[in-house]
């Protein structure tokens, strides 16, 4: 009898504690665009962590690499006065939404203070996460992706006696050789955000760090229309010649698969591409190569983050707090980023379980931060507001998909930016 009663009490305590944690976790409708194999696998780590905190996740995926489609859906939800509990959003768009008044009163700031996020992040990353004149946390960072990467099929390169290129001329020579041998040199998906991704890597390499800052961050008219920009467009034209007929509209992960299966040799893409290689069980240095695209120790960064909107209702606010805490969890950042291809946003996560590409990324990031090469990716929304980003992307895509001269493209680039300001 006594044993039965004891069991009953223990059962009651157990049931009560699970119910109370579930309530503590709250609920979160999360809008995101992580739908490729590698992306979905990484996101599952967050879903599981949130569930462990008792949270109820309502998934709102909007497929489309780079998040263009997701951003359209998000905008219409916000305009309709019905924002999700949290959504993927990056860079200056975080502050743009804050200015629209949909982010206050910054429910997660208390969590950030209690967990001392200021001491866990670099000030560059933490500033991106702040609203209300950069004073309050309204977003949480999951990672740091690097944009300027070459990914290559090792067998294809080895069998043609080629090494990973360390200059753009070397790349052009290798690509021509492969093309003559009937291999697609450059796997590319013809979507504006992918064109822009390639463009900024080329610009960083050909123009250098200072030029990147002048043209992309300061939007300096001379830099935008000048002779260096003409050279950047010249290289874009060469790259166009190395693509295949299937390029228009192709998704980025389909292009990555072409490199994986040896149909193509190279891809220029952020390190979410590595998430695809890993998801397929492939290893860097064994099955594929990763190397930064040629530049003078530049590093184009892209921080994925989730923004939390102004909400009513305890369950949603609890959900935001629990999710923000999950995102900044030390172990979560390790596992998530191993799958995602990126490196942790938190500074204190040990890198020993990461692969050689991620280790290289982490040490290059430190070096570039000290030497002026750490620069925000415009193609992934870290450098510019939406109007300028869109203006730039349109010209790049138009040039890439036509026979527009490099001079004309550089002139149009400056004009488009001028008109957007
Ligand atoms: C980027 C994002 C990455 C990856 C990529 C392709 O903008 O930062 O996490 O998802 O798009 O979808």
mmCIF file of N, CA and C in Angstrom, residues 11 24 46 50 106 140 143-144 148 184 203 207 220 231 237 246 267 279 312 320 344 355 362:
data_model
loop_
_atom_site.group_PDB
_atom_site.id
_atom_site.type_symbol
_atom_site.label_atom_id
_atom_site.label_comp_id
_atom_site.label_asym_id
_atom_site.label_seq_id
_atom_site.Cartn_x
_atom_site.Cartn_y
_atom_site.Cartn_z
ATOM 1 N N UNK A 11 4.959 9.639 -9.320
ATOM 2 C CA UNK A 11 4.339 9.839 -10.645
ATOM 3 C C UNK A 11 3.753 11.228 -10.760
ATOM 4 N N UNK A 24 7.027 26.275 -19.261
ATOM 5 C CA UNK A 24 8.147 27.224 -19.233
ATOM 6 C C UNK A 24 8.683 27.448 -20.636
ATOM 7 N N UNK A 46 18.295 22.503 -33.457
ATOM 8 C CA UNK A 46 17.645 23.594 -32.713
ATOM 9 C C UNK A 46 16.247 23.169 -32.259
ATOM 10 N N UNK A 50 15.130 23.075 -28.338
ATOM 11 C CA UNK A 50 13.969 23.847 -27.891
ATOM 12 C C UNK A 50 12.945 22.906 -27.238
ATOM 13 N N UNK A 106 11.323 44.041 -27.131
ATOM 14 C CA UNK A 106 12.588 43.294 -27.001
ATOM 15 C C UNK A 106 12.572 42.289 -25.837
ATOM 16 N N UNK A 140 19.176 36.804 -32.022
ATOM 17 C CA UNK A 140 20.210 35.900 -31.485
ATOM 18 C C UNK A 140 20.951 35.242 -32.649
ATOM 19 N N UNK A 143 25.512 31.502 -35.854
ATOM 20 C CA UNK A 143 26.750 31.051 -36.496
ATOM 21 C C UNK A 143 27.488 32.189 -37.199
ATOM 22 N N UNK A 144 28.621 31.833 -37.776
ATOM 23 C CA UNK A 144 29.282 32.715 -38.747
ATOM 24 C C UNK A 144 29.582 31.871 -39.979
ATOM 25 N N UNK A 148 33.392 33.559 -49.149
ATOM 26 C CA UNK A 148 34.403 33.466 -50.215
ATOM 27 C C UNK A 148 35.147 32.130 -50.198
ATOM 28 N N UNK A 184 32.337 20.265 -66.746
ATOM 29 C CA UNK A 184 31.791 21.607 -66.469
ATOM 30 C C UNK A 184 32.702 22.231 -65.415
ATOM 31 N N UNK A 203 35.051 40.306 -56.318
ATOM 32 C CA UNK A 203 35.387 41.703 -56.011
ATOM 33 C C UNK A 203 36.416 41.787 -54.873
ATOM 34 N N UNK A 207 39.720 43.360 -56.205
ATOM 35 C CA UNK A 207 39.858 44.734 -55.704
ATOM 36 C C UNK A 207 40.667 44.826 -54.419
ATOM 37 N N UNK A 220 31.034 54.101 -52.381
ATOM 38 C CA UNK A 220 31.785 55.196 -52.985
ATOM 39 C C UNK A 220 31.603 55.155 -54.516
ATOM 40 N N UNK A 231 37.349 45.567 -64.007
ATOM 41 C CA UNK A 231 38.088 44.285 -63.961
ATOM 42 C C UNK A 231 37.271 43.188 -63.265
ATOM 43 N N UNK A 237 32.492 37.847 -66.366
ATOM 44 C CA UNK A 237 32.228 37.382 -67.735
ATOM 45 C C UNK A 237 32.958 36.078 -68.019
ATOM 46 N N UNK A 246 22.500 24.418 -68.134
ATOM 47 C CA UNK A 246 21.456 24.211 -67.113
ATOM 48 C C UNK A 246 21.486 25.259 -66.001
ATOM 49 N N UNK A 267 32.643 25.037 -57.330
ATOM 50 C CA UNK A 267 31.524 25.933 -57.026
ATOM 51 C C UNK A 267 32.057 27.047 -56.132
ATOM 52 N N UNK A 279 26.469 16.122 -45.199
ATOM 53 C CA UNK A 279 25.216 15.366 -45.139
ATOM 54 C C UNK A 279 25.282 14.134 -46.042
ATOM 55 N N UNK A 312 2.310 39.458 -27.830
ATOM 56 C CA UNK A 312 1.463 39.461 -26.627
ATOM 57 C C UNK A 312 1.220 38.006 -26.255
ATOM 58 N N UNK A 320 9.807 32.737 -26.966
ATOM 59 C CA UNK A 320 10.921 33.548 -27.480
ATOM 60 C C UNK A 320 12.138 33.434 -26.560
ATOM 61 N N UNK A 344 30.824 28.561 -34.895
ATOM 62 C CA UNK A 344 29.955 29.158 -33.876
ATOM 63 C C UNK A 344 30.081 30.686 -33.800
ATOM 64 N N UNK A 355 35.848 20.132 -38.667
ATOM 65 C CA UNK A 355 36.748 19.659 -39.723
ATOM 66 C C UNK A 355 37.759 20.741 -40.130
ATOM 67 N N UNK A 362 37.918 29.523 -38.813
ATOM 68 C CA UNK A 362 38.047 30.177 -37.500
ATOM 69 C C UNK A 362 39.377 30.915 -37.381
#
